[in-house]
mmCIF file of C-alpha atoms in Angstrom:
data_model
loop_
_atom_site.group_PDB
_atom_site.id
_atom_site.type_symbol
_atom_site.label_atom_id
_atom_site.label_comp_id
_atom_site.label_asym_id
_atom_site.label_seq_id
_atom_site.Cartn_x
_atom_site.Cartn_y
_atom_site.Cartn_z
ATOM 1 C CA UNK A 1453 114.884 103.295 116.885
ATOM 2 C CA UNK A 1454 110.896 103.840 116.286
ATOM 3 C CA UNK A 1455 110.147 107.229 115.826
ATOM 4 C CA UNK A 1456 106.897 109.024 117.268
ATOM 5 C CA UNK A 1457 105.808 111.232 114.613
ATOM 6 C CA UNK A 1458 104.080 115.271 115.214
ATOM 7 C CA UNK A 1459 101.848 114.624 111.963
ATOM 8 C CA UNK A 1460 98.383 113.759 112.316
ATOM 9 C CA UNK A 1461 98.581 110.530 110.042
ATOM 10 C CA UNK A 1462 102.024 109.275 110.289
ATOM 11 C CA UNK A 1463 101.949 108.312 113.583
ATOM 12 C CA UNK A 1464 105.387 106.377 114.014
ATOM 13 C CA UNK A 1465 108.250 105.592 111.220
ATOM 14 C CA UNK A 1466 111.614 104.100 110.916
ATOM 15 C CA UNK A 1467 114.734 104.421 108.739
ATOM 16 C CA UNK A 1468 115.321 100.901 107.907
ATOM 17 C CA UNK A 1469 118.670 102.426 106.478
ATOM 18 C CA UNK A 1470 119.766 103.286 110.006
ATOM 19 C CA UNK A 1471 118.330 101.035 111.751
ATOM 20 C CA UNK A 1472 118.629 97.861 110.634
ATOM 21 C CA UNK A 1473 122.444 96.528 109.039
ATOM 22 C CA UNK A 1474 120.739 94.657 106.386
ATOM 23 C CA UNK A 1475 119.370 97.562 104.421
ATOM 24 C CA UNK A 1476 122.301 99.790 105.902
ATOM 25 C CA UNK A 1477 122.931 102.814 102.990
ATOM 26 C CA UNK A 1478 124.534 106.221 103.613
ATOM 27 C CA UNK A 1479 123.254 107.514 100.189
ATOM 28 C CA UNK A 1480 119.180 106.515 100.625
ATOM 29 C CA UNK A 1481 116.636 105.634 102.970
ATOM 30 C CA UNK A 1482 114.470 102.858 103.377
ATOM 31 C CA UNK A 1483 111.350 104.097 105.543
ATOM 32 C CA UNK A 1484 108.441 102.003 107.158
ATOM 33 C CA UNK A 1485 105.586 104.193 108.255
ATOM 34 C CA UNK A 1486 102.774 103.303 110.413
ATOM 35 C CA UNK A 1487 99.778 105.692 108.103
ATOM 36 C CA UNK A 1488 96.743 105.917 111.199
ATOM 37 C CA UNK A 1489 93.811 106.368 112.085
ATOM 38 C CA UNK A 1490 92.980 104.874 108.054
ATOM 39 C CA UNK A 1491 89.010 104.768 108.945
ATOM 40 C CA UNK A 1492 86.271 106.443 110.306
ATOM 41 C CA UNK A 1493 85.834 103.796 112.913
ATOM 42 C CA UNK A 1494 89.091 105.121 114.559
ATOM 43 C CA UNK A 1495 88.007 108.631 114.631
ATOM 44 C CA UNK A 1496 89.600 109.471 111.349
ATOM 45 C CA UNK A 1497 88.684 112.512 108.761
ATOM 46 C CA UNK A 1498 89.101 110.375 105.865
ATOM 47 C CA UNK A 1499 88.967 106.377 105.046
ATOM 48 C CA UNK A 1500 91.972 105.658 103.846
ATOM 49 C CA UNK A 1501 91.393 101.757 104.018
ATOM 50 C CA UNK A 1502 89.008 102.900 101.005
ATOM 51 C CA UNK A 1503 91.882 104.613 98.965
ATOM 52 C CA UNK A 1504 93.965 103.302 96.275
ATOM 53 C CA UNK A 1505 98.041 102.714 96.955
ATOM 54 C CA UNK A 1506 98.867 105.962 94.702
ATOM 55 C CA UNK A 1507 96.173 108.278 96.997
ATOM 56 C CA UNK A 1508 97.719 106.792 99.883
ATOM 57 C CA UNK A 1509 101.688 107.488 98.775
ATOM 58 C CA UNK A 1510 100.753 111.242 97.406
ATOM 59 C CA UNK A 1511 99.170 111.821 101.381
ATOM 60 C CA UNK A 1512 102.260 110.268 102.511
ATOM 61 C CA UNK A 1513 104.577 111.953 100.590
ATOM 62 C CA UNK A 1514 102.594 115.384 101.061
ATOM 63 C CA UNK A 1515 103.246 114.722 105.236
ATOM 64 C CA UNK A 1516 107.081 113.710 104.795
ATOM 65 C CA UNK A 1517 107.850 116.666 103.187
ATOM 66 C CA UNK A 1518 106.006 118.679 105.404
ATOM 67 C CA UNK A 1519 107.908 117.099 108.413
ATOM 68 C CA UNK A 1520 111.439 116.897 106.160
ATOM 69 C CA UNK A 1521 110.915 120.076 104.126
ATOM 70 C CA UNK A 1522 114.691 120.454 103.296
ATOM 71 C CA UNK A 1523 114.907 116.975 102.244
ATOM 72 C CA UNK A 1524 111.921 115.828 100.007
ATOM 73 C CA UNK A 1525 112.185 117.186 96.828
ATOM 74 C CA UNK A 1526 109.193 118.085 94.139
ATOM 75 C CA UNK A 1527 107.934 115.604 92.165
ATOM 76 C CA UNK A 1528 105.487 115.703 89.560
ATOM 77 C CA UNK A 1529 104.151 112.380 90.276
ATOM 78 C CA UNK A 1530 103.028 112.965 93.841
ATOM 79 C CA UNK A 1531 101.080 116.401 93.511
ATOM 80 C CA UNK A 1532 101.189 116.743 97.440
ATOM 81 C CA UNK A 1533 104.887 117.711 97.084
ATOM 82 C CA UNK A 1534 103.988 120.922 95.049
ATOM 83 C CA UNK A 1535 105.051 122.741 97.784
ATOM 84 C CA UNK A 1536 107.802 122.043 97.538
ATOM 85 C CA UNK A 1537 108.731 123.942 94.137
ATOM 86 C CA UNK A 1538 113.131 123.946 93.600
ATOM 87 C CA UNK A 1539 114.253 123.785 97.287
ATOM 88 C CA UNK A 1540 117.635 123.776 97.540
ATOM 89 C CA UNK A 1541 119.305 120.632 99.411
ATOM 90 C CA UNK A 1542 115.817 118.947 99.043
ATOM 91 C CA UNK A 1543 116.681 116.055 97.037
ATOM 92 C CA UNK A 1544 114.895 112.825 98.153
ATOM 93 C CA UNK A 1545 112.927 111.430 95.930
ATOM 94 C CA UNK A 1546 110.689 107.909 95.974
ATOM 95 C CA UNK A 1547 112.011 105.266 94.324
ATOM 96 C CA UNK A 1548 109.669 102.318 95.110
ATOM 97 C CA UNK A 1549 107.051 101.570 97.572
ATOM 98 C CA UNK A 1550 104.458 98.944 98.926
ATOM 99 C CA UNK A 1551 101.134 99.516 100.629
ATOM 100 C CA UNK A 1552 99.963 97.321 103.163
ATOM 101 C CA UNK A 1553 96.753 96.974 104.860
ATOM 102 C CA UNK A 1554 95.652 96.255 107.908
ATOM 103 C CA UNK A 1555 91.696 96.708 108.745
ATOM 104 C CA UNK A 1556 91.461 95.150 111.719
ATOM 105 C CA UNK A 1557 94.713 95.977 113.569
ATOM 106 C CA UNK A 1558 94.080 97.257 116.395
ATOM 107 C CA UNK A 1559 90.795 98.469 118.462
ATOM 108 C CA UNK A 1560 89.905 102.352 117.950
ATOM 109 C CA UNK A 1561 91.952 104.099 120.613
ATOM 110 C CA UNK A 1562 89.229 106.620 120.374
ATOM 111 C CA UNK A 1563 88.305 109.255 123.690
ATOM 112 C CA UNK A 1564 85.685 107.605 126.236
ATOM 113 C CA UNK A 1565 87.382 103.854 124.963
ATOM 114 C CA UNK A 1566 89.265 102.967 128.301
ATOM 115 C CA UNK A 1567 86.456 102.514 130.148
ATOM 116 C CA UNK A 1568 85.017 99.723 128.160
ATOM 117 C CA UNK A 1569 88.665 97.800 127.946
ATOM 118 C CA UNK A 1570 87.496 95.108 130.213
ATOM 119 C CA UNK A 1571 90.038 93.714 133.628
ATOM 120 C CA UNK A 1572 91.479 90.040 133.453
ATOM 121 C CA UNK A 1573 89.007 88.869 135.829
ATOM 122 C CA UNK A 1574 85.786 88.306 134.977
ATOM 123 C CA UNK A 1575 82.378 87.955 137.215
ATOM 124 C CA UNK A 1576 82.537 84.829 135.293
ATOM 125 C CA UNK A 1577 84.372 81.969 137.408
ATOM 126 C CA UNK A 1578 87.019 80.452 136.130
ATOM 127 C CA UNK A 1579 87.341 83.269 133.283
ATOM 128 C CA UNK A 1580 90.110 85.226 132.700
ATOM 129 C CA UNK A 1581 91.244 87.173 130.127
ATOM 130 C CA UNK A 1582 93.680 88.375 127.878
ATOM 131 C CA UNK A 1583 95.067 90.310 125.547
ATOM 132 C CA UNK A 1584 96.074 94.112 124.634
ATOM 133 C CA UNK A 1585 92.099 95.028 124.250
ATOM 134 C CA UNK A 1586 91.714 94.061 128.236
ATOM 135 C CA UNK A 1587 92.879 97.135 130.594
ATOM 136 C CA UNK A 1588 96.560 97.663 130.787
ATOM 137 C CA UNK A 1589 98.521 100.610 130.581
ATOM 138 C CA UNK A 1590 99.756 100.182 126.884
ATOM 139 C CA UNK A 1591 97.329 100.639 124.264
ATOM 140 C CA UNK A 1592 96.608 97.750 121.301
ATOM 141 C CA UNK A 1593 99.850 96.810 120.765
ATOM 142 C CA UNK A 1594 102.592 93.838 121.102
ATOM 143 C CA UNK A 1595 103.534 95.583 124.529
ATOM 144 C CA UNK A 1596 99.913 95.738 125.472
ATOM 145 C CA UNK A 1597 99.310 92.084 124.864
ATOM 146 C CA UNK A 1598 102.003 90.576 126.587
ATOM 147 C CA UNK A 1599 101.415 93.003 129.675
ATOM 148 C CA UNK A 1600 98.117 91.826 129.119
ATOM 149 C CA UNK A 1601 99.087 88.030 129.523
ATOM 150 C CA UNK A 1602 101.261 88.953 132.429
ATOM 151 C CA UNK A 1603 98.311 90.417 134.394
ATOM 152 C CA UNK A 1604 96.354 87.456 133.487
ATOM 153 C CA UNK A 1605 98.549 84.750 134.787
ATOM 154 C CA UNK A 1606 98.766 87.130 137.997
ATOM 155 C CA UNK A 1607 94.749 86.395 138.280
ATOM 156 C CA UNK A 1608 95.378 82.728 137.457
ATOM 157 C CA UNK A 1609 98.121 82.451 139.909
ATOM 158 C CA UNK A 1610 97.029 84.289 142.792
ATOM 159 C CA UNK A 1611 93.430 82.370 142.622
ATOM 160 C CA UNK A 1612 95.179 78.642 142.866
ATOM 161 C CA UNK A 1613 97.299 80.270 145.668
ATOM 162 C CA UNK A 1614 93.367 81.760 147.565
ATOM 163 C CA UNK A 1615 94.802 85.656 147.397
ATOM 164 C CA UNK A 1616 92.976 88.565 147.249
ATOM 165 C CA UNK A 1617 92.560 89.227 143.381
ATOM 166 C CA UNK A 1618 92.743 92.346 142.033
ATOM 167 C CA UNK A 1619 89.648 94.556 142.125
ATOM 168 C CA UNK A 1620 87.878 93.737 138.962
ATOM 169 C CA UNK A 1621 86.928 96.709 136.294
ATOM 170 C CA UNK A 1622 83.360 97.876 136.470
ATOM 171 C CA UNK A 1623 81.161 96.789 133.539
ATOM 172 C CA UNK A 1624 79.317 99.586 132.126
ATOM 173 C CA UNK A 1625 75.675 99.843 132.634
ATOM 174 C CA UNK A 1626 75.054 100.048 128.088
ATOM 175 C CA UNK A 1627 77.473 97.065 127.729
ATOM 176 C CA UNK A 1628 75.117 95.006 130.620
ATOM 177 C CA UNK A 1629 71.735 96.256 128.747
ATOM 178 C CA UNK A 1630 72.993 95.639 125.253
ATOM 179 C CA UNK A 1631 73.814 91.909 126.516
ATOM 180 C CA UNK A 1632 70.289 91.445 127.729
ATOM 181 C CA UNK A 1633 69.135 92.119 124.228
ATOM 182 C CA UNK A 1634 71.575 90.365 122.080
ATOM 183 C CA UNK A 1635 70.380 87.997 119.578
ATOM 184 C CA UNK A 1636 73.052 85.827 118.326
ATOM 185 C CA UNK A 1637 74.492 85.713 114.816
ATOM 186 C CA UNK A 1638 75.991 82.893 112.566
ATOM 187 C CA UNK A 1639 79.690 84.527 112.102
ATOM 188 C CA UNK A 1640 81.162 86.147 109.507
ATOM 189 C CA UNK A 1641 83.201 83.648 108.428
ATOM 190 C CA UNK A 1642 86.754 83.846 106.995
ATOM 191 C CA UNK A 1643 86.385 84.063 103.212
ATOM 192 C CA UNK A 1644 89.467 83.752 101.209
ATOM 193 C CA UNK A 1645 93.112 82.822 101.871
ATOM 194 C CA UNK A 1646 95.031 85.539 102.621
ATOM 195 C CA UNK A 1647 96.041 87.475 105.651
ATOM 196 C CA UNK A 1648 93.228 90.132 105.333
ATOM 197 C CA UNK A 1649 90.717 86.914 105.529
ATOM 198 C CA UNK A 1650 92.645 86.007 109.154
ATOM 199 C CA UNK A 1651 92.942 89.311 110.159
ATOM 200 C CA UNK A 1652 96.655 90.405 109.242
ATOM 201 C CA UNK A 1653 97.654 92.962 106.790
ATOM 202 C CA UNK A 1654 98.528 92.373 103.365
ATOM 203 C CA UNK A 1655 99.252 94.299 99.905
ATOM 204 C CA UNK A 1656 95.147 94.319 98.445
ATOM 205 C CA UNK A 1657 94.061 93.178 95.097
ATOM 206 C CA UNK A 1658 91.160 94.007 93.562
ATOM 207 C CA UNK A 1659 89.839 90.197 94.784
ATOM 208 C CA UNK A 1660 91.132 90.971 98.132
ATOM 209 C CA UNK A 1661 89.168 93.993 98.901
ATOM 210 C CA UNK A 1662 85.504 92.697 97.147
ATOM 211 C CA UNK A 1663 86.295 89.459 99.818
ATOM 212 C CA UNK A 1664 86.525 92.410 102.657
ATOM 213 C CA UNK A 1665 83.775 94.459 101.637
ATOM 214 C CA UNK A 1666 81.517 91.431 101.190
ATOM 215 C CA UNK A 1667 82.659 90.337 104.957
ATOM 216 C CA UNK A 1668 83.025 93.115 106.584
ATOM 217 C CA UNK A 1669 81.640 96.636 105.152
ATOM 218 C CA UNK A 1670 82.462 98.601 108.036
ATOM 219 C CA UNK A 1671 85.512 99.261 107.067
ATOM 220 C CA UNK A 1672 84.801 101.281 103.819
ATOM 221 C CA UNK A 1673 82.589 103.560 106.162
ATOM 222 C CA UNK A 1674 82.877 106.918 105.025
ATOM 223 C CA UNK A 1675 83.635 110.050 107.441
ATOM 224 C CA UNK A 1676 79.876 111.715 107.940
#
């Protein structure tokens, strides 16, 4: 019951209304929305990570009734939904919403990106790795990481049993010459206590996003 959006920053959505019987209602809609790429980093126009909930809702709003133009109705408090002036039928209107953020998601599925996902085996012995960053044919996502863990636990398996192992990704010539020059760093750290600080999503305060800006500034990068 996901559904792949055609607009450039909602990329999937569901009608919790429809599809779940909990928040079943014939007369409204409940929708989460997956709002991407939010930064920069992820080849985005625009950092949205930067932007306050009400920017974020008027750009949502201003997509939904570009993709539901008989249903989303003007309103005054979203200026994006100008547009849509006194359309007949178009009634929907938002009631409530909640904003959460997520800066560190996923990796930037970004062109030329594949061939730096590395394989499950490693040159390294006894490494192997997983996870939906390692090369699979999902991208960063639950799917991806437990195909991920299946492929590793092939490696694992196939080595106790002395099989040939799958042939092993090539490491790209920057990555090897960048690791001959890297000077190691105390880490960041994880400053605060909520989900942001652990790298989950979570509805910001103004606390919350000084403790992300302090630790990591990369994600209020703005679009050259």
């Amino acid at each position: 019951h996901l559904c792949f959006s055609r607009s450039p920053l909602l990329s999937v959505y569901a009608d919790m209304s429809v599809t779940c019987k909990e928040y079943e209602d014939p007369d409204a809609s409940m929708l989460e929305l997956v709002f991407a790429p939010c930064s920069p980093l992820a080849g985005g126009n625009v950092n949205w990570i930067s932007k306050t909930d009400e920017e974020i809702i008027d750009a949502t709003m201003g997509e939904l009734a570009r993709l539901f133009p008989t249903e989303i109705a003007y309103d005054p408090q979203w200026p994006a939904t100008a547009g849509q002036g006194d359309k007949d039928g178009a009634l929907a209107k938002l009631r409530k919403y909640a904003v959460v953020k997520v800066p560190r998601s996923v990796y930037a599925a970004i062109p030329g990106r594949n061939k730096y996902r590395p394989s499950q085996s490693t040159p390294i012995p006894n490494l192997t790795m997983a996870g939906d960053w390692t090369s699979q044919k999902y991208l960063g996502s639950m799917e991806g990481a437990v195909f991920g863990g299946k492929l590793a636990a092939e490696v694992v398996a196939k080595k106790a049993l002395g099989m040939e192992l799958p042939e092993m990704k090539e490491i790209q010539p920057d990555i090897i010459e960048a690791a001959a020059n890297y000077e190691a760093k105390n880490p960041a750290g994880v400053k605060g206590e909520g989900a942001i600080a652990f790298g989950g999503g979570a509805t910001l305060s103004k606390k919350d996003e000084k403790l992300l800006k302090e630790v990591d500034p990369s994600q209020y990068l703005q679009a050259a």
